[in-house]
């Protein structure tokens, strides 16, 4: 009698191909999960969920907080300038001035430096008139140039000021008087390596509402030898002629 062939080997051969594919896919999935965790790209399961989610589950522009000019959380009223000023941080990060979504001064624009950084803006049109920084630490040229810069400022000009590193070592009584006439109160007590931001105007009736000052204090400084950076933001009404 002839010997019947064993039917099992062909079955095993038919199963081997799909099984290899399943194992291969599992190995790839495991490598992807481990790679995501090692590279710090967040939970791979969350990413997989986002890929598999419908459009209704994805974050939309409406669900994110809306930001307005210069990053303000709320819009300014009509006929107001939106602004934000951030002082320098220690002697490492320079200050930044923004008005109506236009960067006036920053490290990226390469127009900031150690000492006092000042931008003059037309209070009627919002046009940038001038920007300059004044070294308030070394020599007398910084304070002399500062006085020449501030003396001709006329009524209706907005004056934006931010410190970087040291704003006060060369400060004298005339400079303090000029800043006081622009509405500053903190300038009278400004000291070595303080952080200071201020917006004033020639002919202001009383103290400017836009001023922040943090003293250099070794017990409270955020950085070694310097206090934290300070910032102000808000809305300035257009000057009416």
PDB file of C-alpha atoms in Angstrom:
ATOM      1  CA  UNK A   1       0.000   0.000   0.000  1.00  0.00           C
ATOM      2  CA  UNK A   2       1.204   3.475  -0.774  1.00  0.00           C
ATOM      3  CA  UNK A   3       2.128   5.707   2.129  1.00  0.00           C
ATOM      4  CA  UNK A   4      -0.151   8.721   2.593  1.00  0.00           C
ATOM      5  CA  UNK A   5       1.642  12.063   2.842  1.00  0.00           C
ATOM      6  CA  UNK A   6       1.387  14.013   6.074  1.00  0.00           C
ATOM      7  CA  UNK A   7      -0.948  16.984   5.421  1.00  0.00           C
ATOM      8  CA  UNK A   8       0.489  19.069   8.294  1.00  0.00           C
ATOM      9  CA  UNK A   9       3.709  20.395   6.722  1.00  0.00           C
ATOM     10  CA  UNK A  10       1.875  22.442   4.031  1.00  0.00           C
ATOM     11  CA  UNK A  11      -0.340  23.989   6.752  1.00  0.00           C
ATOM     12  CA  UNK A  12       2.713  24.972   8.759  1.00  0.00           C
ATOM     13  CA  UNK A  13       4.260  26.484   5.655  1.00  0.00           C
ATOM     14  CA  UNK A  14       1.122  28.504   4.953  1.00  0.00           C
ATOM     15  CA  UNK A  15       1.134  29.871   8.535  1.00  0.00           C
ATOM     16  CA  UNK A  16       4.831  30.757   8.626  1.00  0.00           C
ATOM     17  CA  UNK A  17       4.529  33.691   6.193  1.00  0.00           C
ATOM     18  CA  UNK A  18       1.780  35.655   8.020  1.00  0.00           C
ATOM     19  CA  UNK A  19       3.376  34.881  11.375  1.00  0.00           C
ATOM     20  CA  UNK A  20       6.668  36.435  10.268  1.00  0.00           C
ATOM     21  CA  UNK A  21       4.825  39.570   9.179  1.00  0.00           C
ATOM     22  CA  UNK A  22       3.030  39.859  12.548  1.00  0.00           C
ATOM     23  CA  UNK A  23       6.294  39.433  14.482  1.00  0.00           C
ATOM     24  CA  UNK A  24       8.014  41.983  12.239  1.00  0.00           C
ATOM     25  CA  UNK A  25       5.246  44.548  12.838  1.00  0.00           C
ATOM     26  CA  UNK A  26       5.366  43.974  16.611  1.00  0.00           C
ATOM     27  CA  UNK A  27       9.141  44.516  16.638  1.00  0.00           C
ATOM     28  CA  UNK A  28       8.736  47.773  14.659  1.00  0.00           C
ATOM     29  CA  UNK A  29       6.054  49.004  17.062  1.00  0.00           C
ATOM     30  CA  UNK A  30       8.255  48.206  20.067  1.00  0.00           C
ATOM     31  CA  UNK A  31      11.221  50.021  18.528  1.00  0.00           C
ATOM     32  CA  UNK A  32       9.016  53.069  17.809  1.00  0.00           C
ATOM     33  CA  UNK A  33       7.754  53.207  21.408  1.00  0.00           C
ATOM     34  CA  UNK A  34      11.254  52.863  22.882  1.00  0.00           C
ATOM     35  CA  UNK A  35      12.643  55.452  20.455  1.00  0.00           C
ATOM     36  CA  UNK A  36       9.927  57.974  21.358  1.00  0.00           C
ATOM     37  CA  UNK A  37      10.591  57.592  25.062  1.00  0.00           C
ATOM     38  CA  UNK A  38      14.380  57.883  24.672  1.00  0.00           C
ATOM     39  CA  UNK A  39      14.246  60.994  22.471  1.00  0.00           C
ATOM     40  CA  UNK A  40      11.727  62.742  24.771  1.00  0.00           C
ATOM     41  CA  UNK A  41       9.100  63.287  22.088  1.00  0.00           C
ATOM     42  CA  UNK A  42       6.226  62.705  24.466  1.00  0.00           C
ATOM     43  CA  UNK A  43       4.056  59.690  25.005  1.00  0.00           C
ATOM     44  CA  UNK A  44       3.828  57.594  21.809  1.00  0.00           C
ATOM     45  CA  UNK A  45       0.372  56.458  22.917  1.00  0.00           C
ATOM     46  CA  UNK A  46      -0.844  60.072  22.996  1.00  0.00           C
ATOM     47  CA  UNK A  47       0.602  60.669  19.553  1.00  0.00           C
ATOM     48  CA  UNK A  48      -1.021  57.480  18.271  1.00  0.00           C
ATOM     49  CA  UNK A  49      -4.335  58.641  19.724  1.00  0.00           C
ATOM     50  CA  UNK A  50      -4.015  61.973  17.913  1.00  0.00           C
ATOM     51  CA  UNK A  51      -3.275  60.226  14.640  1.00  0.00           C
ATOM     52  CA  UNK A  52      -6.281  57.972  15.035  1.00  0.00           C
ATOM     53  CA  UNK A  53      -8.602  60.693  16.345  1.00  0.00           C
ATOM     54  CA  UNK A  54     -11.123  62.395  14.173  1.00  0.00           C
ATOM     55  CA  UNK A  55     -10.794  66.103  13.312  1.00  0.00           C
ATOM     56  CA  UNK A  56     -13.284  66.954  16.056  1.00  0.00           C
ATOM     57  CA  UNK A  57     -10.767  65.790  18.694  1.00  0.00           C
ATOM     58  CA  UNK A  58      -7.829  67.876  17.473  1.00  0.00           C
ATOM     59  CA  UNK A  59      -7.056  71.311  19.006  1.00  0.00           C
ATOM     60  CA  UNK A  60      -8.379  74.199  16.930  1.00  0.00           C
ATOM     61  CA  UNK A  61      -7.484  77.877  16.696  1.00  0.00           C
ATOM     62  CA  UNK A  62     -10.695  78.688  18.542  1.00  0.00           C
ATOM     63  CA  UNK A  63      -9.715  76.511  21.512  1.00  0.00           C
ATOM     64  CA  UNK A  64      -6.344  78.234  21.988  1.00  0.00           C
ATOM     65  CA  UNK A  65      -6.086  81.550  23.902  1.00  0.00           C
ATOM     66  CA  UNK A  66      -6.103  84.413  21.419  1.00  0.00           C
ATOM     67  CA  UNK A  67      -3.245  86.885  21.557  1.00  0.00           C
ATOM     68  CA  UNK A  68      -3.464  90.443  20.302  1.00  0.00           C
ATOM     69  CA  UNK A  69      -0.902  93.054  19.258  1.00  0.00           C
ATOM     70  CA  UNK A  70       2.453  92.613  21.020  1.00  0.00           C
ATOM     71  CA  UNK A  71       1.051  89.481  22.692  1.00  0.00           C
ATOM     72  CA  UNK A  72      -1.461  91.337  24.870  1.00  0.00           C
ATOM     73  CA  UNK A  73      -4.247  89.123  26.268  1.00  0.00           C
ATOM     74  CA  UNK A  74      -6.940  91.657  25.318  1.00  0.00           C
ATOM     75  CA  UNK A  75      -7.193  94.148  22.451  1.00  0.00           C
ATOM     76  CA  UNK A  76      -6.607  97.839  22.990  1.00  0.00           C
ATOM     77  CA  UNK A  77      -9.469 100.292  22.475  1.00  0.00           C
ATOM     78  CA  UNK A  78      -9.651 102.290  19.275  1.00  0.00           C
ATOM     79  CA  UNK A  79      -7.074 105.088  18.995  1.00  0.00           C
ATOM     80  CA  UNK A  80      -4.691 103.415  21.450  1.00  0.00           C
ATOM     81  CA  UNK A  81      -1.196 102.018  20.918  1.00  0.00           C
ATOM     82  CA  UNK A  82      -0.584  98.483  22.192  1.00  0.00           C
ATOM     83  CA  UNK A  83       2.864  98.002  23.697  1.00  0.00           C
ATOM     84  CA  UNK A  84       5.076  95.667  25.693  1.00  0.00           C
ATOM     85  CA  UNK A  85       8.562  96.339  27.090  1.00  0.00           C
ATOM     86  CA  UNK A  86      10.832  93.764  28.722  1.00  0.00           C
ATOM     87  CA  UNK A  87      14.052  94.805  30.457  1.00  0.00           C
ATOM     88  CA  UNK A  88      17.350  93.050  29.965  1.00  0.00           C
ATOM     89  CA  UNK A  89      18.054  89.916  31.997  1.00  0.00           C
ATOM     90  CA  UNK A  90      21.370  90.228  33.867  1.00  0.00           C
ATOM     91  CA  UNK A  91      24.051  91.034  31.247  1.00  0.00           C
ATOM     92  CA  UNK A  92      23.033  88.171  28.967  1.00  0.00           C
ATOM     93  CA  UNK A  93      19.639  88.824  27.334  1.00  0.00           C
ATOM     94  CA  UNK A  94      18.942  92.275  25.943  1.00  0.00           C
ATOM     95  CA  UNK A  95      15.693  94.224  26.357  1.00  0.00           C
ATOM     96  CA  UNK A  96      12.836  94.182  23.860  1.00  0.00           C
ATOM     97  CA  UNK A  97      10.403  96.918  22.857  1.00  0.00           C
ATOM     98  CA  UNK A  98       7.181  96.191  20.936  1.00  0.00           C
ATOM     99  CA  UNK A  99       4.514  98.683  19.864  1.00  0.00           C
ATOM    100  CA  UNK A 100       1.505  97.810  17.706  1.00  0.00           C
ATOM    101  CA  UNK A 101       3.142  94.506  16.756  1.00  0.00           C
ATOM    102  CA  UNK A 102       6.326  96.241  15.566  1.00  0.00           C
ATOM    103  CA  UNK A 103       9.591  95.427  17.349  1.00  0.00           C
ATOM    104  CA  UNK A 104      11.337  98.739  17.974  1.00  0.00           C
ATOM    105  CA  UNK A 105      14.440  97.503  19.806  1.00  0.00           C
ATOM    106  CA  UNK A 106      15.823  94.032  20.517  1.00  0.00           C
ATOM    107  CA  UNK A 107      18.951  91.900  20.420  1.00  0.00           C
ATOM    108  CA  UNK A 108      17.762  90.445  17.119  1.00  0.00           C
ATOM    109  CA  UNK A 109      17.605  93.947  15.600  1.00  0.00           C
ATOM    110  CA  UNK A 110      21.070  94.574  17.062  1.00  0.00           C
ATOM    111  CA  UNK A 111      20.142  97.993  18.444  1.00  0.00           C
ATOM    112  CA  UNK A 112      20.312  97.423  22.233  1.00  0.00           C
ATOM    113  CA  UNK A 113      23.243  97.650  24.612  1.00  0.00           C
ATOM    114  CA  UNK A 114      24.428  97.917  28.201  1.00  0.00           C
ATOM    115  CA  UNK A 115      22.901 100.723  30.255  1.00  0.00           C
ATOM    116  CA  UNK A 116      19.690 102.535  29.309  1.00  0.00           C
ATOM    117  CA  UNK A 117      17.871 101.686  26.088  1.00  0.00           C
ATOM    118  CA  UNK A 118      15.444 104.350  24.850  1.00  0.00           C
ATOM    119  CA  UNK A 119      12.999 104.634  21.963  1.00  0.00           C
ATOM    120  CA  UNK A 120      11.228 107.877  21.022  1.00  0.00           C
ATOM    121  CA  UNK A 121       7.823 107.537  19.357  1.00  0.00           C
ATOM    122  CA  UNK A 122       5.497 110.166  17.920  1.00  0.00           C
ATOM    123  CA  UNK A 123       2.496 110.123  20.258  1.00  0.00           C
ATOM    124  CA  UNK A 124       0.122 111.217  17.485  1.00  0.00           C
ATOM    125  CA  UNK A 125       1.077 108.935  14.584  1.00  0.00           C
ATOM    126  CA  UNK A 126       2.960 106.135  16.354  1.00  0.00           C
ATOM    127  CA  UNK A 127       5.959 106.691  14.080  1.00  0.00           C
ATOM    128  CA  UNK A 128       9.319 105.586  15.505  1.00  0.00           C
ATOM    129  CA  UNK A 129      11.495 108.693  15.736  1.00  0.00           C
ATOM    130  CA  UNK A 130      14.757 107.432  17.215  1.00  0.00           C
ATOM    131  CA  UNK A 131      16.364 104.605  19.207  1.00  0.00           C
ATOM    132  CA  UNK A 132      19.586 104.658  21.155  1.00  0.00           C
ATOM    133  CA  UNK A 133      21.332 103.029  24.126  1.00  0.00           C
ATOM    134  CA  UNK A 134      23.596 104.716  26.660  1.00  0.00           C
ATOM    135  CA  UNK A 135      26.348 103.040  28.673  1.00  0.00           C
ATOM    136  CA  UNK A 136      25.760 104.016  32.299  1.00  0.00           C
ATOM    137  CA  UNK A 137      28.794 102.214  33.707  1.00  0.00           C
ATOM    138  CA  UNK A 138      32.011 103.126  31.913  1.00  0.00           C
ATOM    139  CA  UNK A 139      33.247 106.666  31.317  1.00  0.00           C
ATOM    140  CA  UNK A 140      31.193 109.851  30.988  1.00  0.00           C
ATOM    141  CA  UNK A 141      30.238 109.668  27.321  1.00  0.00           C
ATOM    142  CA  UNK A 142      27.098 107.644  28.088  1.00  0.00           C
ATOM    143  CA  UNK A 143      25.562 110.111  30.518  1.00  0.00           C
ATOM    144  CA  UNK A 144      26.571 113.103  28.379  1.00  0.00           C
ATOM    145  CA  UNK A 145      24.951 111.588  25.301  1.00  0.00           C
ATOM    146  CA  UNK A 146      21.865 110.705  27.341  1.00  0.00           C
ATOM    147  CA  UNK A 147      21.406 114.327  28.414  1.00  0.00           C
ATOM    148  CA  UNK A 148      21.782 115.542  24.821  1.00  0.00           C
ATOM    149  CA  UNK A 149      19.197 112.962  23.770  1.00  0.00           C
ATOM    150  CA  UNK A 150      16.579 113.850  26.407  1.00  0.00           C
ATOM    151  CA  UNK A 151      16.815 117.655  26.524  1.00  0.00           C
ATOM    152  CA  UNK A 152      15.163 118.300  23.120  1.00  0.00           C
ATOM    153  CA  UNK A 153      12.262 115.869  23.673  1.00  0.00           C
ATOM    154  CA  UNK A 154       9.103 117.857  22.985  1.00  0.00           C
ATOM    155  CA  UNK A 155       5.538 117.497  24.259  1.00  0.00           C
ATOM    156  CA  UNK A 156       3.609 114.619  22.770  1.00  0.00           C
ATOM    157  CA  UNK A 157       6.643 112.367  22.359  1.00  0.00           C
ATOM    158  CA  UNK A 158       6.406 108.933  23.949  1.00  0.00           C
ATOM    159  CA  UNK A 159       9.605 107.799  25.670  1.00  0.00           C
ATOM    160  CA  UNK A 160      10.152 104.046  26.110  1.00  0.00           C
ATOM    161  CA  UNK A 161      12.951 103.057  28.517  1.00  0.00           C
ATOM    162  CA  UNK A 162      14.445  99.697  29.551  1.00  0.00           C
ATOM    163  CA  UNK A 163      17.529  98.796  31.552  1.00  0.00           C
ATOM    164  CA  UNK A 164      20.184  96.273  30.584  1.00  0.00           C
ATOM    165  CA  UNK A 165      22.921  95.250  33.047  1.00  0.00           C
ATOM    166  CA  UNK A 166      23.508  98.570  34.886  1.00  0.00           C
ATOM    167  CA  UNK A 167      21.252 101.606  34.353  1.00  0.00           C
ATOM    168  CA  UNK A 168      22.321 103.870  37.178  1.00  0.00           C
ATOM    169  CA  UNK A 169      26.024 104.171  38.057  1.00  0.00           C
ATOM    170  CA  UNK A 170      26.509 107.346  35.988  1.00  0.00           C
ATOM    171  CA  UNK A 171      23.010 108.727  36.596  1.00  0.00           C
ATOM    172  CA  UNK A 172      23.167 112.370  37.768  1.00  0.00           C
ATOM    173  CA  UNK A 173      20.654 114.912  39.076  1.00  0.00           C
ATOM    174  CA  UNK A 174      19.886 116.433  35.693  1.00  0.00           C
ATOM    175  CA  UNK A 175      19.109 113.040  34.166  1.00  0.00           C
ATOM    176  CA  UNK A 176      16.859 112.214  37.123  1.00  0.00           C
ATOM    177  CA  UNK A 177      15.039 115.527  36.673  1.00  0.00           C
ATOM    178  CA  UNK A 178      14.494 114.910  32.958  1.00  0.00           C
ATOM    179  CA  UNK A 179      13.073 111.436  33.589  1.00  0.00           C
ATOM    180  CA  UNK A 180      10.895 112.809  36.407  1.00  0.00           C
ATOM    181  CA  UNK A 181       9.459 115.372  34.004  1.00  0.00           C
ATOM    182  CA  UNK A 182       8.495 112.456  31.758  1.00  0.00           C
ATOM    183  CA  UNK A 183       6.534 110.912  34.640  1.00  0.00           C
ATOM    184  CA  UNK A 184       9.050 108.568  36.293  1.00  0.00           C
ATOM    185  CA  UNK A 185       9.055 108.091  40.015  1.00  0.00           C
ATOM    186  CA  UNK A 186      11.483 105.164  40.310  1.00  0.00           C
ATOM    187  CA  UNK A 187      14.369 107.052  38.714  1.00  0.00           C
ATOM    188  CA  UNK A 188      14.951 108.918  41.991  1.00  0.00           C
ATOM    189  CA  UNK A 189      15.980 105.679  43.726  1.00  0.00           C
ATOM    190  CA  UNK A 190      17.457 103.812  40.749  1.00  0.00           C
ATOM    191  CA  UNK A 191      20.681 102.034  41.724  1.00  0.00           C
ATOM    192  CA  UNK A 192      23.477  99.829  40.392  1.00  0.00           C
ATOM    193  CA  UNK A 193      22.168  96.846  38.382  1.00  0.00           C
ATOM    194  CA  UNK A 194      18.495  97.485  39.154  1.00  0.00           C
ATOM    195  CA  UNK A 195      15.916  96.317  36.611  1.00  0.00           C
ATOM    196  CA  UNK A 196      13.759  99.147  35.268  1.00  0.00           C
ATOM    197  CA  UNK A 197      11.164  99.652  32.523  1.00  0.00           C
ATOM    198  CA  UNK A 198       9.224 102.854  31.943  1.00  0.00           C
ATOM    199  CA  UNK A 199       7.014 104.639  29.443  1.00  0.00           C
ATOM    200  CA  UNK A 200       6.584 108.375  29.834  1.00  0.00           C
ATOM    201  CA  UNK A 201       5.824 111.493  27.845  1.00  0.00           C
ATOM    202  CA  UNK A 202       6.827 115.103  27.873  1.00  0.00           C
ATOM    203  CA  UNK A 203       4.206 117.241  29.594  1.00  0.00           C
ATOM    204  CA  UNK A 204       2.582 114.400  31.536  1.00  0.00           C
ATOM    205  CA  UNK A 205       0.326 115.727  34.282  1.00  0.00           C
ATOM    206  CA  UNK A 206       1.329 113.228  36.972  1.00  0.00           C
ATOM    207  CA  UNK A 207       3.198 109.985  37.564  1.00  0.00           C
ATOM    208  CA  UNK A 208       3.187 107.586  34.627  1.00  0.00           C
ATOM    209  CA  UNK A 209       1.118 104.407  35.195  1.00  0.00           C
ATOM    210  CA  UNK A 210       3.638 102.451  33.114  1.00  0.00           C
ATOM    211  CA  UNK A 211       6.688 101.781  35.269  1.00  0.00           C
ATOM    212  CA  UNK A 212       8.262  98.785  37.009  1.00  0.00           C
ATOM    213  CA  UNK A 213      11.397  98.721  39.149  1.00  0.00           C
ATOM    214  CA  UNK A 214      13.111  95.812  40.903  1.00  0.00           C
ATOM    215  CA  UNK A 215      16.096  96.499  43.135  1.00  0.00           C
ATOM    216  CA  UNK A 216      19.402  94.689  42.977  1.00  0.00           C
ATOM    217  CA  UNK A 217      19.476  92.724  46.245  1.00  0.00           C
ATOM    218  CA  UNK A 218      21.800  89.754  46.776  1.00  0.00           C
ATOM    219  CA  UNK A 219      19.209  88.112  49.055  1.00  0.00           C
ATOM    220  CA  UNK A 220      16.423  88.191  46.463  1.00  0.00           C
ATOM    221  CA  UNK A 221      18.220  88.347  43.093  1.00  0.00           C
ATOM    222  CA  UNK A 222      17.100  85.812  40.537  1.00  0.00           C
ATOM    223  CA  UNK A 223      20.474  85.804  38.797  1.00  0.00           C
ATOM    224  CA  UNK A 224      23.901  85.976  40.414  1.00  0.00           C
ATOM    225  CA  UNK A 225      24.452  89.707  40.876  1.00  0.00           C
ATOM    226  CA  UNK A 226      21.239  90.809  39.108  1.00  0.00           C
ATOM    227  CA  UNK A 227      17.503  90.876  39.911  1.00  0.00           C
ATOM    228  CA  UNK A 228      14.869  89.364  37.644  1.00  0.00           C
ATOM    229  CA  UNK A 229      13.875  91.029  34.402  1.00  0.00           C
ATOM    230  CA  UNK A 230      10.746  93.195  34.554  1.00  0.00           C
ATOM    231  CA  UNK A 231       8.136  93.995  31.936  1.00  0.00           C
ATOM    232  CA  UNK A 232       5.146  96.238  31.374  1.00  0.00           C
ATOM    233  CA  UNK A 233       2.379  96.115  28.800  1.00  0.00           C
ATOM    234  CA  UNK A 234      -0.759  98.036  28.091  1.00  0.00           C
ATOM    235  CA  UNK A 235      -2.542 100.554  25.903  1.00  0.00           C
ATOM    236  CA  UNK A 236      -1.478 104.180  25.413  1.00  0.00           C
ATOM    237  CA  UNK A 237      -4.024 106.675  24.036  1.00  0.00           C
ATOM    238  CA  UNK A 238      -3.053 108.565  20.929  1.00  0.00           C
ATOM    239  CA  UNK A 239      -1.986 112.111  21.592  1.00  0.00           C
ATOM    240  CA  UNK A 240      -4.654 114.552  20.398  1.00  0.00           C
ATOM    241  CA  UNK A 241      -3.346 117.720  18.812  1.00  0.00           C
TER     242      UNK A 241
END
